[in-house]
Amino acid sequence: MQTQMSEDKEKGLMSMYRETRPREFIAEKSTTNHLAWSLLVIVLALAFWMSVALVAAENQRHALETGMCQDHVFPTEIDTSCLKQVRSRDHWWQHLGHALVHMGR
């Protein structure tokens, strides 16, 4: 009987202790869904990378279409050094908007 009472007191004391301690220790399981956050970061990084690549491709496509990088010596050829550094529109978002609107063309 005495051991039963001491065990009940100990359980009550331990339950009070558990309620007052912080919710997360380093070794305890986190309630944050790390997989979902990791996937979100990966998807955002891929979207950013694809946007940068799309802007660069649209910049070069527009420069070729408007003839901005025509070789001066050989008019039928393309100046590839010009194509690497050309700015065919004023802002990057103009390239992105045009590429997204005219995706299938």
Coordinates of N, CA, C and O in Angstrom, one line a residue:
M1 N 0.8 -1.2 0.0 CA 0.0 0.0 0.0 C 0.9 1.3 0.0 O 0.6 2.2 -0.7
Q2 N 1.9 1.2 0.8 CA 2.8 2.4 0.9 C 3.5 2.6 -0.4 O 3.7 3.7 -0.8
T3 N 4.0 1.6 -1.1 CA 4.6 1.7 -2.4 C 3.7 2.2 -3.4 O 4.1 3.0 -4.3
Q4 N 2.4 1.8 -3.4 CA 1.4 2.3 -4.3 C 1.2 3.8 -4.2 O 1.1 4.5 -5.2
M5 N 1.2 4.3 -2.9 CA 1.0 5.7 -2.7 C 2.2 6.5 -3.2 O 2.1 7.6 -3.8
S6 N 3.4 6.0 -2.9 CA 4.6 6.7 -3.3 C 4.7 6.7 -4.9 O 5.2 7.7 -5.4
E7 N 4.3 5.7 -5.5 CA 4.3 5.6 -7.0 C 3.3 6.6 -7.5 O 3.6 7.3 -8.5
D8 N 2.1 6.8 -6.9 CA 1.1 7.7 -7.4 C 1.6 9.2 -7.2 O 1.4 10.0 -8.1
K9 N 2.3 9.4 -6.0 CA 2.9 10.8 -5.8 C 3.9 11.1 -6.9 O 4.0 12.2 -7.4
E10 N 4.8 10.1 -7.1 CA 5.8 10.2 -8.1 C 5.3 10.5 -9.5 O 5.7 11.4 -10.2
K11 N 4.2 9.8 -9.9 CA 3.6 10.0 -11.2 C 3.0 11.4 -11.3 O 3.0 12.0 -12.3
G12 N 2.3 11.8 -10.2 CA 1.7 13.2 -10.2 C 2.8 14.2 -10.3 O 2.7 15.2 -11.0
L13 N 3.9 14.0 -9.6 CA 5.0 15.0 -9.6 C 5.6 15.0 -11.0 O 5.9 16.1 -11.6
M14 N 5.8 13.9 -11.6 CA 6.4 13.8 -13.0 C 5.5 14.4 -14.0 O 5.9 15.1 -14.9
S15 N 4.2 14.2 -13.9 CA 3.2 14.8 -14.8 C 3.2 16.4 -14.7 O 3.2 17.1 -15.7
M16 N 3.4 16.9 -13.5 CA 3.5 18.3 -13.3 C 4.8 18.8 -13.9 O 4.8 19.9 -14.6
Y17 N 5.9 18.1 -13.8 CA 7.1 18.5 -14.3 C 7.0 18.5 -15.9 O 7.5 19.4 -16.5
R18 N 6.4 17.5 -16.5 CA 6.3 17.4 -17.9 C 5.5 18.6 -18.5 O 5.8 19.1 -19.6
E19 N 4.5 19.1 -17.7 CA 3.7 20.2 -18.2 C 4.4 21.5 -18.2 O 4.1 22.4 -18.9
T20 N 5.4 21.6 -17.3 CA 6.1 22.9 -17.1 C 7.4 23.0 -18.0 O 7.9 24.1 -18.2
R21 N 7.8 21.9 -18.5 CA 9.1 22.0 -19.3 C 8.7 22.5 -20.7 O 7.6 22.5 -21.2
P22 N 9.7 23.0 -21.5 CA 9.5 23.5 -22.8 C 9.0 22.4 -23.7 O 9.3 21.2 -23.5
R23 N 8.3 22.8 -24.8 CA 7.7 21.8 -25.7 C 8.7 21.0 -26.5 O 8.5 19.9 -26.8
E24 N 9.8 21.7 -26.9 CA 10.8 21.0 -27.8 C 12.2 21.1 -27.2 O 12.6 22.2 -26.8
F25 N 12.8 20.0 -27.1 CA 14.2 19.9 -26.8 C 14.9 19.6 -28.1 O 14.3 19.2 -29.1
I26 N 16.2 19.7 -28.1 CA 17.0 19.4 -29.3 C 16.8 18.0 -29.8 O 16.6 17.7 -30.9
A27 N 16.7 17.1 -28.8 CA 16.7 15.7 -29.2 C 15.2 15.2 -29.5 O 15.0 14.1 -29.9
E28 N 14.2 16.0 -29.2 CA 12.9 15.6 -29.4 C 12.5 15.8 -30.8 O 13.1 16.6 -31.6
K29 N 11.4 15.2 -31.2 CA 10.9 15.3 -32.6 C 10.3 16.6 -32.8 O 9.5 17.1 -32.0
S30 N 10.6 17.3 -33.9 CA 10.0 18.6 -34.2 C 8.6 18.4 -34.9 O 8.4 17.4 -35.6
T31 N 7.8 19.4 -34.7 CA 6.5 19.4 -35.3 C 6.5 20.1 -36.7 O 5.5 20.1 -37.4
T32 N 7.7 20.6 -37.1 CA 7.8 21.3 -38.4 C 7.9 20.2 -39.4 O 8.7 19.3 -39.3
N33 N 7.2 20.4 -40.5 CA 7.3 19.5 -41.6 C 8.4 19.8 -42.5 O 8.3 20.6 -43.4
H34 N 9.6 19.3 -42.3 CA 10.8 19.6 -43.0 C 10.8 19.2 -44.4 O 11.4 19.8 -45.3
L35 N 10.1 18.1 -44.7 CA 10.0 17.6 -46.1 C 9.3 18.6 -47.0 O 9.7 19.0 -48.1
A36 N 8.2 19.1 -46.5 CA 7.4 20.1 -47.2 C 8.2 21.4 -47.4 O 8.2 22.0 -48.5
W37 N 8.8 21.9 -46.4 CA 9.6 23.1 -46.5 C 10.8 22.9 -47.5 O 11.1 23.8 -48.3
S38 N 11.4 21.8 -47.4 CA 12.5 21.5 -48.3 C 12.1 21.4 -49.7 O 12.7 22.0 -50.6
L39 N 10.9 20.8 -50.0 CA 10.4 20.7 -51.3 C 10.0 22.1 -51.8 O 10.3 22.4 -53.0
L40 N 9.5 22.9 -51.0 CA 9.1 24.3 -51.4 C 10.4 25.1 -51.8 O 10.4 25.8 -52.8
V41 N 11.4 25.0 -51.0 CA 12.7 25.7 -51.3 C 13.3 25.2 -52.6 O 13.7 26.0 -53.4
I42 N 13.2 23.9 -52.8 CA 13.7 23.3 -54.1 C 12.9 23.8 -55.3 O 13.5 24.2 -56.3
V43 N 11.6 23.8 -55.1 CA 10.8 24.2 -56.2 C 11.0 25.7 -56.5 O 11.0 26.1 -57.7
L44 N 11.1 26.5 -55.5 CA 11.4 28.0 -55.7 C 12.7 28.2 -56.4 O 12.9 29.1 -57.2
A45 N 13.7 27.5 -56.0 CA 15.0 27.6 -56.6 C 15.0 27.2 -58.0 O 15.6 27.8 -58.9
L46 N 14.3 26.1 -58.4 CA 14.2 25.7 -59.8 C 13.4 26.7 -60.6 O 13.7 27.0 -61.7
A47 N 12.4 27.3 -60.0 CA 11.6 28.3 -60.7 C 12.4 29.5 -61.0 O 12.4 30.1 -62.1
F48 N 13.3 29.9 -60.0 CA 14.2 31.1 -60.2 C 15.2 30.8 -61.3 O 15.4 31.6 -62.2
W49 N 15.8 29.6 -61.2 CA 16.8 29.2 -62.2 C 16.1 29.1 -63.6 O 16.8 29.6 -64.6
M50 N 15.0 28.6 -63.7 CA 14.3 28.5 -65.1 C 13.9 29.9 -65.5 O 14.0 30.2 -66.8
S51 N 13.6 30.8 -64.7 CA 13.3 32.2 -65.1 C 14.5 32.9 -65.6 O 14.4 33.6 -66.6
V52 N 15.6 32.7 -64.9 CA 16.9 33.3 -65.4 C 17.2 32.8 -66.8 O 17.6 33.5 -67.7
A53 N 17.1 31.5 -66.9 CA 17.4 30.8 -68.2 C 16.5 31.3 -69.3 O 16.9 31.6 -70.5
L54 N 15.2 31.5 -69.0 CA 14.2 31.9 -70.0 C 14.5 33.3 -70.4 O 14.3 33.7 -71.6
V55 N 14.8 34.2 -69.4 CA 15.2 35.6 -69.7 C 16.4 35.7 -70.7 O 16.4 36.4 -71.7
A56 N 17.4 34.9 -70.4 CA 18.6 34.9 -71.2 C 18.3 34.4 -72.7 O 18.7 35.0 -73.7
A57 N 17.5 33.3 -72.8 CA 17.1 32.8 -74.1 C 16.3 33.8 -74.9 O 16.4 34.0 -76.1
E58 N 15.3 34.4 -74.2 CA 14.4 35.4 -74.9 C 15.2 36.6 -75.3 O 15.0 37.2 -76.4
N59 N 16.2 37.0 -74.5 CA 17.0 38.1 -74.9 C 17.8 37.8 -76.2 O 17.8 38.7 -77.1
Q60 N 18.4 36.7 -76.2 CA 19.1 36.3 -77.5 C 18.2 36.1 -78.6 O 18.5 36.5 -79.8
R61 N 17.0 35.5 -78.4 CA 16.1 35.3 -79.5 C 15.6 36.6 -80.1 O 15.5 36.8 -81.3
H62 N 15.3 37.6 -79.2 CA 14.8 38.9 -79.7 C 15.9 39.6 -80.4 O 15.7 40.3 -81.4
A63 N 17.2 39.5 -79.9 CA 18.3 40.1 -80.6 C 18.5 39.5 -82.0 O 18.8 40.3 -82.9
L64 N 18.3 38.2 -82.1 CA 18.5 37.6 -83.4 C 17.3 38.0 -84.3 O 17.5 38.2 -85.5
E65 N 16.1 38.1 -83.8 CA 14.9 38.5 -84.6 C 15.0 39.9 -85.1 O 14.6 40.2 -86.2
T66 N 15.6 40.8 -84.3 CA 15.6 42.2 -84.7 C 16.9 42.5 -85.4 O 17.1 43.7 -85.9
G67 N 17.9 41.6 -85.5 CA 19.1 41.8 -86.3 C 20.1 42.6 -85.5 O 21.0 43.3 -86.1
M68 N 20.1 42.6 -84.2 CA 21.0 43.4 -83.4 C 22.4 42.9 -83.4 O 23.4 43.6 -83.2
C69 N 22.6 41.6 -83.7 CA 23.9 41.0 -83.6 C 24.3 40.5 -85.0 O 24.9 39.4 -85.1
Q70 N 24.0 41.2 -86.0 CA 24.4 40.9 -87.4 C 25.9 41.2 -87.5 O 26.4 42.2 -87.0
D71 N 26.7 40.3 -88.1 CA 28.1 40.5 -88.3 C 28.3 41.6 -89.3 O 27.7 41.6 -90.4
H72 N 29.2 42.6 -89.1 CA 29.4 43.7 -90.0 C 30.2 43.3 -91.2 O 30.0 43.9 -92.3
V73 N 31.1 42.3 -91.0 CA 31.9 41.9 -92.2 C 31.2 41.0 -93.1 O 31.2 41.1 -94.3
F74 N 30.5 40.0 -92.5 CA 29.7 39.0 -93.2 C 28.3 39.1 -92.8 O 27.8 38.6 -91.8
P75 N 27.5 39.8 -93.6 CA 26.1 40.1 -93.3 C 25.2 38.9 -93.1 O 24.2 39.0 -92.4
T76 N 25.6 37.8 -93.6 CA 24.7 36.6 -93.4 C 25.1 35.8 -92.1 O 24.4 34.9 -91.8
E77 N 26.1 36.2 -91.5 CA 26.6 35.6 -90.2 C 26.1 36.3 -89.0 O 25.7 37.4 -89.0
I78 N 26.3 35.6 -87.8 CA 25.9 36.2 -86.5 C 27.2 36.5 -85.7 O 28.0 35.6 -85.7
D79 N 27.2 37.6 -85.1 CA 28.3 37.9 -84.2 C 28.0 37.3 -82.8 O 27.2 37.8 -82.0
T80 N 28.7 36.2 -82.5 CA 28.4 35.5 -81.3 C 28.9 36.2 -80.0 O 28.3 36.1 -79.0
S81 N 29.9 37.0 -80.1 CA 30.3 37.8 -78.9 C 29.3 38.9 -78.6 O 29.1 39.2 -77.4
C82 N 28.7 39.4 -79.6 CA 27.6 40.4 -79.4 C 26.4 39.7 -78.8 O 25.7 40.2 -77.9
L83 N 26.1 38.5 -79.2 CA 25.0 37.7 -78.7 C 25.1 37.4 -77.2 O 24.1 37.3 -76.5
K84 N 26.3 37.2 -76.7 CA 26.6 36.9 -75.3 C 26.3 38.1 -74.4 O 26.0 38.0 -73.2
Q85 N 26.4 39.4 -74.9 CA 26.3 40.5 -74.0 C 25.3 41.5 -74.5 O 25.1 42.6 -73.9
V86 N 24.4 41.2 -75.4 CA 23.4 42.1 -75.9 C 22.3 42.3 -74.9 O 22.0 41.4 -74.2
R87 N 21.7 43.5 -74.9 CA 20.5 43.8 -74.2 C 19.5 44.2 -75.2 O 19.4 45.4 -75.5
S88 N 18.6 43.3 -75.6 CA 17.7 43.7 -76.7 C 16.4 44.4 -76.2 O 15.7 45.0 -76.9
R89 N 16.1 44.3 -74.9 CA 15.1 45.1 -74.3 C 15.6 45.8 -73.0 O 16.7 45.5 -72.6
D90 N 14.9 46.8 -72.5 CA 15.3 47.6 -71.4 C 15.4 46.8 -70.1 O 16.4 47.0 -69.3
H91 N 14.5 45.9 -69.8 CA 14.4 45.3 -68.5 C 14.2 43.8 -68.7 O 13.7 43.3 -69.6
W92 N 14.7 43.1 -67.7 CA 14.6 41.6 -67.7 C 13.2 41.1 -67.6 O 12.8 40.1 -68.2
W93 N 12.3 41.8 -66.9 CA 10.9 41.4 -66.8 C 10.2 41.5 -68.1 O 9.2 40.8 -68.3
Q94 N 10.6 42.4 -69.0 CA 10.0 42.4 -70.4 C 10.3 41.1 -71.1 O 9.4 40.6 -71.8
H95 N 11.5 40.6 -71.0 CA 11.8 39.3 -71.6 C 11.0 38.2 -71.0 O 10.5 37.4 -71.8
L96 N 10.9 38.2 -69.7 CA 10.2 37.1 -69.1 C 8.7 37.2 -69.4 O 8.1 36.2 -69.7
G97 N 8.1 38.4 -69.4 CA 6.7 38.5 -69.8 C 6.4 38.1 -71.2 O 5.5 37.4 -71.5
H98 N 7.3 38.5 -72.1 CA 7.1 38.1 -73.5 C 7.2 36.6 -73.7 O 6.5 36.0 -74.4
A99 N 8.2 36.0 -73.0 CA 8.4 34.6 -73.2 C 7.3 33.8 -72.6 O 6.9 32.8 -73.1
L100 N 6.7 34.2 -71.5 CA 5.6 33.5 -70.9 C 4.3 33.6 -71.7 O 3.6 32.7 -71.8
V101 N 4.1 34.8 -72.2 CA 2.9 35.0 -73.0 C 3.0 34.3 -74.4 O 2.0 33.7 -74.8
H102 N 4.1 34.3 -75.0 CA 4.3 33.7 -76.3 C 5.0 32.4 -76.2 O 6.0 32.2 -77.0
M103 N 4.7 31.5 -75.3 CA 5.4 30.3 -75.0 C 5.4 29.3 -76.2 O 6.4 28.7 -76.5
G104 N 4.3 29.2 -76.8 CA 4.1 28.2 -77.8 C 4.5 28.6 -79.2 O 4.6 27.8 -80.2
R105 N 4.9 29.8 -79.4 CA 5.3 30.3 -80.7 C 6.7 30.2 -81.1 O 7.6 30.2 -80.4

